[in-house]
Amino acid sequence: MQQNLSSSDPIVSLRDVQKSFGPLRVLDGVSFAVERGEVLALIGRSGSGKSTALRCIDRFEKVDGGEIVVCGHRVDRPDVDLRALRQDVGIVFQSYNLFPHLTIEQNITLAPCAVKGMATSRARDLARKVLAQVGLEEKLHAYPEQLSGGQQQRAAIARSLAMQPKVMLFDEVTSALDPELTAEVLKVIEQLAADGMTMVMVTHEMGFAKGIADRIVFMHRGKVHETGPASILTSPTTPELTQFVGTGNLKS
Amino acid sequence: MGGHLNINHLMFLGHGALWTIGLSMIALIGGGIVGFVIALARISPLKSVRIASAVYVQLIQGTPLLVILFLGYFGLAAIGLKVSPLAAAGASLTLYVAAYLGEIWRGCIQSVPKPQWEAAEGLALSRTQRMMKVILPQAIRIATPPTVGFMVQIIKNTSLASVVGFVELMRSGQIVNNSLFEPFAIYAIIAVVYFAMCYPLSLFSQKLERRMGRGRSNLAPA
């Protein structure tokens, strides 16, 4: 369901989204919107619903109620065109999820060739271009298992970029990495932000969120508990966020 | 009657051994094709297809191969279809092998980590593309050792086709024994021939499994 999209409409909007896993209410009336070119950081404790909210945007979870519109697609409706939605949305996971049987180049060219019908030679040029963007040109012909975790995650970001998404989702993409590797991945994401990519990221890197996010959404018990510019991390208004950022989460 | 084991007897046994290999190939190819369909049906998004394929697997796995062979041969004859022993044995083994290979392969497809499906979905690949380009290539690696191992079972189980009069290795041994009355010597020869066919496959399967084990450890996140 693609609706006419005017340039002023948000890229992603959630309105009163409800989601339960069995008796457990994970999302309890979640609403937020992401404007074009904006970087939104979803933060909160484990189990607060932030990852579920992110996964609902790309419809890896079906919602029980409320409205989700992503690039004009009505994601909450059962008749949403999933393949069209996922061409507009790129997602990067905590566990990289590169395809182990394919080289980095093949990982990247697979979807542009299979989904968009791109010619192989053009897709290869594209692979070189997106790998250069993440600083991995020399790994074109390597297999994922030959790369470090940080390199794998950067390759996964490149794979996603090759589909030229309108918005990128990052689901705790540095949680499996040590501080040094985390830094190299965050650098790539910073560059994307500087290039104007619209992004929604679930992150535990508070210092990073503070530096890069235009807006913070703090989730608590399935609800948006506090939201505002990055400055709310240094001067929170609710006791829950005060406690959350005060427990050593905020690296300077 | 009587006499000694001579070159003609051995030639006859060799001929039977060739048919054992032939029947095994029929069972493997036929069962492989049907089994592949069963494996896909078992994980179909359609519930009715999943149930139908599960019932098939349960029915076949809960029935002795000997009974399936008798049903194939005498059952079809009873309803007026005259089938040759080769056709009956080939069809029965195909149905039997399909149920087991389908179940082995379903397990292999499902053992490809779920995030691999999600990553492929996130890249807008269709279900068929996800299966063909992402999941199956990984599942085939996982499936190779148990499939080769199961081929050993197929070869041994073709001996049951002797009951419907199909002259494979076992049946040819029985026929030779009927003229020589040297059951121990003859069945010892037959045992050795079966072993000679199965042992290389067993070794190959073990080797593949060891190689898989090494590959697995390489896949651990760095």
Tab-separated table of C-alpha atoms in Angstrom:
chain	number	residue	atom	x	y	z
A	1	MET	CA	0.000	0.000	0.000
A	2	GLN	CA	1.982	2.977	-1.200
A	3	GLN	CA	0.366	6.310	-0.529
A	4	ASN	CA	1.404	9.588	-2.076
A	5	LEU	CA	4.317	10.791	-0.071
A	6	SER	CA	4.927	14.481	0.222
A	7	SER	CA	8.409	15.578	1.174
A	8	SER	CA	7.206	16.993	4.469
A	9	ASP	CA	5.724	13.697	5.688
A	10	PRO	CA	7.824	11.793	8.195
A	11	ILE	CA	9.783	8.827	6.811
A	12	VAL	CA	8.698	6.670	9.728
A	13	SER	CA	5.727	7.253	11.971
A	14	LEU	CA	4.325	5.080	14.736
A	15	ARG	CA	1.015	5.986	16.324
A	16	ASP	CA	-0.312	4.237	19.424
A	17	VAL	CA	1.370	0.944	18.507
A	18	GLN	CA	0.386	-2.096	20.585
A	19	LYS	CA	2.201	-5.414	20.628
A	20	SER	CA	2.052	-8.394	22.981
A	21	PHE	CA	3.984	-11.637	23.076
A	22	GLY	CA	1.373	-13.895	24.685
A	23	PRO	CA	0.383	-12.302	27.989
A	24	LEU	CA	3.413	-9.988	27.923
A	25	ARG	CA	2.642	-6.488	26.669
A	26	VAL	CA	5.847	-5.355	24.945
A	27	LEU	CA	4.620	-2.174	23.256
A	28	ASP	CA	1.894	-0.242	25.029
A	29	GLY	CA	0.837	2.704	22.907
A	30	VAL	CA	4.145	3.686	21.350
A	31	SER	CA	4.204	6.799	19.157
A	32	PHE	CA	7.109	8.593	17.539
A	33	ALA	CA	8.084	9.916	14.132
A	34	VAL	CA	11.315	10.233	12.201
A	35	GLU	CA	11.731	13.079	9.739
A	36	ARG	CA	13.778	12.909	6.573
A	37	GLY	CA	17.494	13.124	7.366
A	38	GLU	CA	16.895	12.721	11.083
A	39	VAL	CA	18.803	10.358	13.380
A	40	LEU	CA	16.675	8.893	16.130
A	41	ALA	CA	18.151	6.851	18.964
A	42	LEU	CA	15.936	4.375	20.807
A	43	ILE	CA	17.316	3.764	24.274
A	44	GLY	CA	16.138	1.959	27.370
A	45	ARG	CA	16.766	-1.060	29.518
A	46	SER	CA	16.762	-4.584	28.130
A	47	GLY	CA	13.120	-5.626	27.802
A	48	SER	CA	11.826	-2.061	27.518
A	49	GLY	CA	10.517	-2.802	24.003
A	50	LYS	CA	12.995	-0.740	21.987
A	51	SER	CA	14.190	-3.594	19.758
A	52	THR	CA	10.609	-4.757	19.203
A	53	ALA	CA	9.609	-1.238	18.195
A	54	LEU	CA	12.470	-1.173	15.687
A	55	ARG	CA	11.568	-4.593	14.282
A	56	CYS	CA	7.939	-3.499	13.850
A	57	ILE	CA	9.099	-0.748	11.488
A	58	ASP	CA	10.430	-3.376	9.036
A	59	ARG	CA	7.556	-5.712	9.906
A	60	PHE	CA	9.679	-8.432	11.412
A	61	GLU	CA	6.997	-8.259	14.088
A	62	LYS	CA	3.307	-7.762	13.352
A	63	VAL	CA	1.616	-5.224	15.556
A	64	ASP	CA	-1.646	-5.862	17.399
A	65	GLY	CA	-2.902	-2.307	17.090
A	66	GLY	CA	-2.019	1.239	16.116
A	67	GLU	CA	-0.645	2.645	12.903
A	68	ILE	CA	2.820	2.436	11.362
A	69	VAL	CA	3.635	4.330	8.174
A	70	VAL	CA	7.102	3.874	6.654
A	71	CYS	CA	7.955	5.703	3.422
A	72	GLY	CA	4.252	5.722	2.578
A	73	HIS	CA	3.750	2.003	3.281
A	74	ARG	CA	1.026	1.155	5.784
A	75	VAL	CA	3.094	-1.412	7.675
A	76	ASP	CA	0.327	-2.206	10.188
A	77	ARG	CA	-1.989	-3.444	7.419
A	78	PRO	CA	-1.975	-7.118	6.408
A	79	ASP	CA	-1.863	-6.258	2.698
A	80	VAL	CA	1.366	-4.244	2.917
A	81	ASP	CA	3.773	-4.994	0.051
A	82	LEU	CA	6.653	-6.392	2.115
A	83	ARG	CA	9.168	-6.475	-0.716
A	84	ALA	CA	8.492	-2.843	-1.622
A	85	LEU	CA	8.740	-1.869	2.055
A	86	ARG	CA	12.060	-3.643	2.464
A	87	GLN	CA	13.519	-1.986	-0.606
A	88	ASP	CA	12.929	1.326	1.134
A	89	VAL	CA	14.175	0.175	4.529
A	90	GLY	CA	17.653	-1.172	5.303
A	91	ILE	CA	18.213	-3.113	8.503
A	92	VAL	CA	21.453	-4.092	10.233
A	93	PHE	CA	21.463	-6.636	13.059
A	94	GLN	CA	23.520	-7.234	16.169
A	95	SER	CA	24.822	-10.554	14.807
A	96	TYR	CA	25.835	-9.136	11.360
A	97	ASN	CA	24.106	-12.027	9.544
A	98	LEU	CA	26.302	-11.970	6.493
A	99	PHE	CA	25.725	-15.024	4.301
A	100	PRO	CA	28.669	-17.320	5.153
A	101	HIS	CA	28.677	-19.203	1.828
A	102	LEU	CA	29.132	-16.026	-0.240
A	103	THR	CA	32.052	-13.625	-0.588
A	104	ILE	CA	31.594	-10.060	0.622
A	105	GLU	CA	31.073	-8.958	-2.976
A	106	GLN	CA	28.418	-11.651	-3.527
A	107	ASN	CA	26.759	-10.730	-0.234
A	108	ILE	CA	26.416	-7.180	-1.495
A	109	THR	CA	25.431	-7.856	-5.118
A	110	LEU	CA	22.864	-10.571	-4.309
A	111	ALA	CA	19.894	-8.320	-3.527
A	112	PRO	CA	20.495	-5.593	-6.157
A	113	CYS	CA	20.720	-8.314	-8.852
A	114	ALA	CA	17.902	-10.538	-7.563
A	115	VAL	CA	15.451	-7.867	-6.425
A	116	LYS	CA	16.160	-4.898	-8.667
A	117	GLY	CA	17.355	-6.863	-11.694
A	118	MET	CA	20.622	-4.938	-11.780
A	119	ALA	CA	23.250	-6.172	-14.275
A	120	THR	CA	26.130	-8.047	-12.620
A	121	SER	CA	28.823	-5.610	-13.816
A	122	ARG	CA	26.909	-2.631	-12.452
A	123	ALA	CA	26.246	-4.440	-9.173
A	124	ARG	CA	29.979	-5.144	-8.845
A	125	ASP	CA	30.790	-1.455	-9.312
A	126	LEU	CA	28.188	-0.691	-6.691
A	127	ALA	CA	29.753	-3.241	-4.315
A	128	ARG	CA	33.135	-1.537	-4.651
A	129	LYS	CA	31.516	1.835	-4.022
A	130	VAL	CA	29.637	0.857	-0.848
A	131	LEU	CA	32.648	-1.070	0.478
A	132	ALA	CA	34.764	2.036	0.004
A	133	GLN	CA	32.166	3.925	2.026
A	134	VAL	CA	32.782	1.604	4.981
A	135	GLY	CA	36.544	1.340	4.368
A	136	LEU	CA	36.661	-2.301	3.286
A	137	GLU	CA	37.536	-2.186	-0.437
A	138	GLU	CA	40.312	-4.731	0.054
A	139	LYS	CA	37.863	-7.342	1.436
A	140	LEU	CA	35.805	-7.617	-1.751
A	141	HIS	CA	36.701	-11.265	-2.343
A	142	ALA	CA	37.013	-12.397	1.279
A	143	TYR	CA	34.479	-14.666	2.973
A	144	PRO	CA	32.718	-13.374	6.109
A	145	GLU	CA	34.550	-15.829	8.396
A	146	GLN	CA	37.873	-14.254	7.356
A	147	LEU	CA	36.792	-10.855	8.716
A	148	SER	CA	36.821	-9.486	12.249
A	149	GLY	CA	33.488	-8.750	13.912
A	150	GLY	CA	33.840	-5.043	13.239
A	151	GLN	CA	34.669	-5.670	9.590
A	152	GLN	CA	31.708	-8.055	9.261
A	153	GLN	CA	29.382	-5.444	10.692
A	154	ARG	CA	30.730	-2.786	8.329
A	155	ALA	CA	30.258	-5.199	5.423
A	156	ALA	CA	26.676	-5.789	6.590
A	157	ILE	CA	26.106	-2.023	6.579
A	158	ALA	CA	27.555	-1.857	3.052
A	159	ARG	CA	25.257	-4.697	1.945
A	160	SER	CA	22.293	-2.750	3.233
A	161	LEU	CA	23.464	0.504	1.614
A	162	ALA	CA	23.703	-1.206	-1.776
A	163	MET	CA	19.890	-1.340	-1.859
A	164	GLN	CA	19.853	2.457	-1.515
A	165	PRO	CA	17.314	2.504	1.293
A	166	LYS	CA	15.459	5.648	2.321
A	167	VAL	CA	15.879	4.814	5.978
A	168	MET	CA	18.318	2.582	7.863
A	169	LEU	CA	17.507	0.648	11.019
A	170	PHE	CA	20.312	-0.393	13.367
A	171	ASP	CA	19.476	-2.997	15.997
A	172	GLU	CA	22.199	-2.889	18.667
A	173	VAL	CA	24.810	-3.225	15.954
A	174	THR	CA	27.810	-2.856	18.262
A	175	SER	CA	26.615	-4.987	21.191
A	176	ALA	CA	28.695	-7.985	20.115
A	177	LEU	CA	31.897	-5.979	19.595
A	178	ASP	CA	34.762	-4.898	21.839
A	179	PRO	CA	35.351	-1.132	22.315
A	180	GLU	CA	37.932	-0.855	19.543
A	181	LEU	CA	35.763	-2.609	16.953
A	182	THR	CA	32.726	-0.682	18.207
A	183	ALA	CA	34.556	2.561	17.447
A	184	GLU	CA	35.239	1.593	13.825
A	185	VAL	CA	31.575	0.692	13.252
A	186	LEU	CA	30.324	3.861	14.933
A	187	LYS	CA	32.628	5.904	12.734
A	188	VAL	CA	30.907	4.461	9.660
A	189	ILE	CA	27.468	5.256	11.087
A	190	GLU	CA	28.587	8.803	11.911
A	191	GLN	CA	29.666	9.278	8.320
A	192	LEU	CA	26.251	8.051	7.130
A	193	ALA	CA	24.559	10.543	9.412
A	194	ALA	CA	26.777	13.314	8.061
A	195	ASP	CA	25.749	12.284	4.536
A	196	GLY	CA	22.116	12.855	5.503
A	197	MET	CA	20.867	9.259	5.863
A	198	THR	CA	17.668	8.891	7.866
A	199	MET	CA	18.357	6.452	10.683
A	200	VAL	CA	16.680	4.772	13.617
A	201	MET	CA	19.055	3.045	15.983
A	202	VAL	CA	18.628	0.952	19.064
A	203	THR	CA	21.807	1.447	21.039
A	204	HIS	CA	23.423	1.053	24.428
A	205	GLU	CA	26.230	3.448	23.483
A	206	MET	CA	24.977	6.525	25.305
A	207	GLY	CA	27.984	8.682	24.454
A	208	PHE	CA	27.466	7.866	20.793
A	209	ALA	CA	23.714	8.511	20.948
A	210	LYS	CA	24.386	11.857	22.560
A	211	GLY	CA	26.868	12.804	19.858
A	212	ILE	CA	24.945	11.679	16.794
A	213	ALA	CA	21.210	11.608	17.528
A	214	ASP	CA	18.934	14.481	16.642
A	215	ARG	CA	16.360	12.993	18.939
A	216	ILE	CA	16.298	10.492	21.764
A	217	VAL	CA	13.358	8.219	22.555
A	218	PHE	CA	13.707	6.672	25.995
A	219	MET	CA	11.490	3.610	26.350
A	220	HIS	CA	10.382	2.176	29.643
A	221	ARG	CA	7.977	-0.748	30.138
A	222	GLY	CA	6.685	-0.652	26.563
A	223	LYS	CA	5.988	3.065	26.548
A	224	VAL	CA	7.824	6.133	25.290
A	225	HIS	CA	8.745	7.482	28.695
A	226	GLU	CA	10.734	10.542	27.743
A	227	THR	CA	11.679	12.044	24.434
A	228	GLY	CA	13.569	15.092	23.262
A	229	PRO	CA	16.865	16.316	21.837
A	230	ALA	CA	20.140	14.645	22.832
A	231	SER	CA	20.429	17.096	25.721
A	232	ILE	CA	17.844	15.083	27.702
A	233	LEU	CA	20.625	12.587	28.347
A	234	THR	CA	22.523	15.155	30.380
A	235	SER	CA	19.468	16.792	31.953
A	236	PRO	CA	16.736	14.129	32.153
A	237	THR	CA	13.361	15.109	33.595
A	238	THR	CA	11.946	11.716	34.611
A	239	PRO	CA	13.434	9.749	37.517
A	240	GLU	CA	13.620	6.613	35.297
A	241	LEU	CA	15.830	8.262	32.679
A	242	THR	CA	17.872	9.922	35.415
A	243	GLN	CA	18.498	6.516	36.884
A	244	PHE	CA	19.162	4.950	33.487
A	245	VAL	CA	21.781	7.470	32.397
A	246	GLY	CA	23.152	7.679	35.923
A	247	THR	CA	24.088	4.021	36.137
A	248	GLY	CA	27.286	4.495	34.215
A	249	ASN	CA	25.688	4.265	30.788
A	250	LEU	CA	26.843	7.694	29.729
A	251	LYS	CA	30.396	7.575	28.484
A	252	SER	CA	31.817	11.007	27.861
B	1	MET	CA	21.894	-80.582	-7.798
B	2	GLY	CA	24.837	-80.055	-5.564
B	3	GLY	CA	28.147	-79.317	-7.201
B	4	HIS	CA	30.598	-76.604	-6.303
B	5	LEU	CA	30.615	-72.858	-6.410
B	6	ASN	CA	31.944	-71.930	-9.842
B	7	ILE	CA	32.491	-68.898	-11.996
B	8	ASN	CA	28.900	-68.970	-13.289
B	9	HIS	CA	27.550	-68.716	-9.763
B	10	LEU	CA	29.839	-65.809	-9.036
B	11	MET	CA	28.784	-64.122	-12.285
B	12	PHE	CA	25.152	-64.566	-11.231
B	13	LEU	CA	25.895	-63.011	-7.826
B	14	GLY	CA	27.755	-60.175	-9.541
B	15	HIS	CA	24.736	-59.559	-11.705
B	16	GLY	CA	22.577	-59.426	-8.576
B	17	ALA	CA	25.035	-56.991	-6.975
B	18	LEU	CA	24.693	-54.708	-9.996
B	19	TRP	CA	20.917	-54.723	-9.551
B	20	THR	CA	21.369	-53.891	-5.876
B	21	ILE	CA	23.328	-50.833	-6.962
B	22	GLY	CA	20.732	-50.077	-9.660
B	23	LEU	CA	17.819	-50.338	-7.234
B	24	SER	CA	19.722	-48.202	-4.726
B	25	MET	CA	20.203	-45.536	-7.383
B	26	ILE	CA	16.505	-45.616	-8.297
B	27	ALA	CA	15.576	-45.325	-4.616
B	28	LEU	CA	18.043	-42.515	-4.027
B	29	ILE	CA	17.143	-40.468	-7.092
B	30	GLY	CA	13.380	-41.044	-6.855
B	31	GLY	CA	13.411	-40.670	-3.091
B	32	GLY	CA	15.648	-37.641	-3.350
B	33	ILE	CA	13.294	-35.825	-5.713
B	34	VAL	CA	10.144	-36.681	-3.740
B	35	GLY	CA	12.010	-36.116	-0.461
B	36	PHE	CA	13.023	-32.614	-1.544
B	37	VAL	CA	9.378	-31.793	-2.191
B	38	ILE	CA	8.460	-33.308	1.206
B	39	ALA	CA	11.143	-31.220	2.953
B	40	LEU	CA	9.781	-28.017	1.402
B	41	ALA	CA	6.190	-29.063	2.138
B	42	ARG	CA	7.040	-29.680	5.798
B	43	ILE	CA	8.050	-26.003	6.193
B	44	SER	CA	5.427	-24.562	3.839
B	45	PRO	CA	3.664	-21.378	4.925
B	46	LEU	CA	0.397	-23.248	4.239
B	47	LYS	CA	-0.783	-25.217	7.244
B	48	SER	CA	-2.685	-27.802	5.164
B	49	VAL	CA	0.476	-28.612	3.173
B	50	ARG	CA	2.503	-28.927	6.378
B	51	ILE	CA	-0.056	-31.289	7.888
B	52	ALA	CA	-0.414	-33.436	4.751
B	53	SER	CA	3.348	-33.882	4.455
B	54	ALA	CA	3.717	-34.609	8.178
B	55	VAL	CA	1.032	-37.308	7.944
B	56	TYR	CA	2.849	-38.871	4.983
B	57	VAL	CA	6.143	-38.941	6.877
B	58	GLN	CA	4.529	-40.419	9.989
B	59	LEU	CA	2.680	-43.107	7.994
B	60	ILE	CA	5.804	-44.239	6.141
B	61	GLN	CA	8.089	-44.054	9.166
B	62	GLY	CA	5.573	-46.068	11.177
B	63	THR	CA	5.353	-48.861	8.610
B	64	PRO	CA	8.009	-51.564	8.065
B	65	LEU	CA	9.626	-51.382	4.629
B	66	LEU	CA	8.766	-55.064	4.185
B	67	VAL	CA	5.066	-54.225	4.505
B	68	ILE	CA	5.376	-51.299	2.100
B	69	LEU	CA	7.019	-53.640	-0.437
B	70	PHE	CA	4.231	-56.230	-0.093
B	71	LEU	CA	1.588	-53.502	-0.395
B	72	GLY	CA	3.305	-52.160	-3.505
B	73	TYR	CA	3.540	-55.528	-5.186
B	74	PHE	CA	0.459	-57.487	-4.072
B	75	GLY	CA	-1.726	-54.502	-3.250
B	76	LEU	CA	-1.464	-53.011	-6.701
B	77	ALA	CA	-1.999	-56.451	-8.244
B	78	ALA	CA	-5.137	-56.898	-6.110
B	79	ILE	CA	-6.686	-53.759	-7.599
B	80	GLY	CA	-5.878	-54.986	-11.082
B	81	LEU	CA	-2.557	-53.216	-11.720
B	82	LYS	CA	0.092	-55.684	-12.826
B	83	VAL	CA	3.473	-54.319	-11.843
B	84	SER	CA	6.895	-55.851	-12.354
B	85	PRO	CA	9.034	-56.612	-9.290
B	86	LEU	CA	11.409	-53.826	-10.354
B	87	ALA	CA	8.617	-51.251	-10.616
B	88	ALA	CA	7.068	-52.342	-7.312
B	89	ALA	CA	10.400	-52.322	-5.488
B	90	GLY	CA	11.481	-49.044	-7.077
B	91	ALA	CA	8.221	-47.303	-6.211
B	92	SER	CA	8.089	-48.675	-2.661
B	93	LEU	CA	11.691	-47.705	-1.925
B	94	THR	CA	11.128	-44.268	-3.430
B	95	LEU	CA	8.190	-43.637	-1.070
B	96	TYR	CA	10.182	-44.996	1.861
B	97	VAL	CA	13.370	-43.035	1.149
B	98	ALA	CA	11.404	-39.838	0.442
B	99	ALA	CA	9.920	-39.849	3.949
B	100	TYR	CA	13.308	-40.203	5.630
B	101	LEU	CA	15.297	-37.888	3.360
B	102	GLY	CA	12.479	-35.330	3.526
B	103	GLU	CA	12.704	-35.355	7.297
B	104	ILE	CA	16.525	-35.216	7.354
B	105	TRP	CA	16.549	-32.331	4.900
B	106	ARG	CA	13.781	-30.440	6.698
B	107	GLY	CA	15.950	-30.558	9.805
B	108	CYS	CA	18.951	-29.290	7.843
B	109	ILE	CA	16.979	-26.412	6.306
B	110	GLN	CA	15.642	-25.447	9.719
B	111	SER	CA	19.086	-25.632	11.293
B	112	VAL	CA	20.232	-22.703	9.151
B	113	PRO	CA	20.093	-19.938	11.782
B	114	LYS	CA	16.869	-17.899	11.745
B	115	PRO	CA	18.744	-14.568	11.460
B	116	GLN	CA	19.902	-15.725	8.021
B	117	TRP	CA	16.241	-15.799	6.940
B	118	GLU	CA	15.671	-12.384	8.474
B	119	ALA	CA	18.736	-10.856	6.820
B	120	ALA	CA	17.539	-12.184	3.451
B	121	GLU	CA	14.028	-10.902	4.143
B	122	GLY	CA	15.415	-7.509	5.138
B	123	LEU	CA	17.084	-7.305	1.717
B	124	ALA	CA	13.671	-7.714	0.032
B	125	LEU	CA	14.427	-11.171	-1.420
B	126	SER	CA	11.290	-13.183	-2.235
B	127	ARG	CA	10.644	-16.445	-0.402
B	128	THR	CA	11.916	-18.461	-3.360
B	129	GLN	CA	15.051	-16.314	-3.645
B	130	ARG	CA	15.693	-16.607	0.088
B	131	MET	CA	15.407	-20.372	-0.167
B	132	MET	CA	17.462	-20.837	-3.347
B	133	LYS	CA	20.218	-18.294	-2.803
B	134	VAL	CA	20.626	-18.104	0.967
B	135	ILE	CA	19.142	-21.049	2.835
B	136	LEU	CA	19.570	-24.090	0.564
B	137	PRO	CA	23.274	-23.522	-0.204
B	138	GLN	CA	23.919	-23.537	3.545
B	139	ALA	CA	21.502	-26.415	4.216
B	140	ILE	CA	23.177	-28.601	1.573
B	141	ARG	CA	26.490	-28.354	3.422
B	142	ILE	CA	24.803	-29.443	6.622
B	143	ALA	CA	22.826	-32.178	4.845
B	144	THR	CA	25.660	-33.912	3.012
B	145	PRO	CA	27.063	-36.095	5.831
B	146	PRO	CA	23.692	-37.449	7.072
B	147	THR	CA	22.517	-37.988	3.483
B	148	VAL	CA	25.589	-40.029	2.583
B	149	GLY	CA	25.116	-41.928	5.838
B	150	PHE	CA	21.516	-42.680	4.927
B	151	MET	CA	22.604	-44.036	1.534
B	152	VAL	CA	24.194	-46.919	3.448
B	153	GLN	CA	20.761	-47.729	4.891
B	154	ILE	CA	19.227	-47.640	1.422
B	155	ILE	CA	21.742	-50.105	0.003
B	156	LYS	CA	21.160	-52.574	2.827
B	157	ASN	CA	17.390	-52.143	2.709
B	158	THR	CA	17.209	-53.011	-0.997
B	159	SER	CA	17.807	-56.617	0.154
B	160	LEU	CA	14.163	-56.661	1.269
B	161	ALA	CA	13.109	-56.321	-2.372
B	162	SER	CA	13.998	-60.011	-2.702
B	163	VAL	CA	10.616	-60.833	-1.102
B	164	VAL	CA	8.729	-59.591	-4.169
B	165	GLY	CA	10.933	-61.644	-6.437
B	166	PHE	CA	13.266	-58.913	-7.561
B	167	VAL	CA	16.626	-60.530	-8.271
B	168	GLU	CA	19.131	-58.292	-6.568
B	169	LEU	CA	22.146	-59.485	-4.544
B	170	MET	CA	20.163	-61.137	-1.738
B	171	ARG	CA	17.732	-62.911	-4.058
B	172	SER	CA	20.510	-64.093	-6.367
B	173	GLY	CA	22.239	-65.544	-3.297
B	174	GLN	CA	19.071	-67.416	-2.371
B	175	ILE	CA	18.810	-68.767	-5.913
B	176	VAL	CA	22.438	-69.928	-5.981
B	177	ASN	CA	21.971	-71.531	-2.577
B	178	ASN	CA	18.925	-73.424	-3.836
B	179	SER	CA	21.191	-75.290	-6.225
B	180	LEU	CA	24.328	-75.587	-4.072
B	181	PHE	CA	23.005	-75.949	-0.481
B	182	GLU	CA	25.996	-74.145	0.963
B	183	PRO	CA	24.152	-71.395	2.832
B	184	PHE	CA	26.980	-70.336	5.123
B	185	ALA	CA	29.531	-69.878	2.344
B	186	ILE	CA	27.098	-68.120	0.044
B	187	TYR	CA	25.642	-65.746	2.608
B	188	ALA	CA	29.156	-64.992	3.816
B	189	ILE	CA	30.047	-63.938	0.273
B	190	ILE	CA	26.919	-61.817	0.104
B	191	ALA	CA	27.698	-60.189	3.445
B	192	VAL	CA	31.177	-59.309	2.209
B	193	VAL	CA	29.789	-57.788	-0.985
B	194	TYR	CA	27.261	-55.656	0.951
B	195	PHE	CA	30.029	-54.586	3.293
B	196	ALA	CA	32.255	-53.676	0.361
B	197	MET	CA	29.510	-51.452	-1.031
B	198	CYS	CA	28.581	-49.805	2.279
B	199	TYR	CA	31.902	-49.355	4.057
B	200	PRO	CA	33.404	-46.810	1.635
B	201	LEU	CA	30.227	-44.736	1.965
B	202	SER	CA	30.394	-44.936	5.771
B	203	LEU	CA	34.002	-43.787	5.684
B	204	PHE	CA	33.111	-40.985	3.301
B	205	SER	CA	30.258	-39.881	5.567
B	206	GLN	CA	32.543	-39.809	8.617
B	207	LYS	CA	35.124	-37.836	6.705
B	208	LEU	CA	32.508	-35.300	5.630
B	209	GLU	CA	31.304	-34.957	9.207
B	210	ARG	CA	34.825	-34.254	10.444
B	211	ARG	CA	35.295	-31.658	7.745
B	212	MET	CA	31.950	-30.085	8.710
B	213	GLY	CA	33.097	-29.929	12.327
B	214	ARG	CA	36.141	-27.934	11.290
B	215	GLY	CA	34.062	-25.627	9.113
B	216	ARG	CA	31.691	-24.990	11.988
B	217	SER	CA	34.395	-23.848	14.355
B	218	ASN	CA	35.578	-21.382	11.724
B	219	LEU	CA	32.134	-19.828	11.630
B	220	ALA	CA	32.244	-18.706	15.255
B	221	PRO	CA	32.200	-14.902	15.474
B	222	ALA	CA	35.660	-13.413	15.642
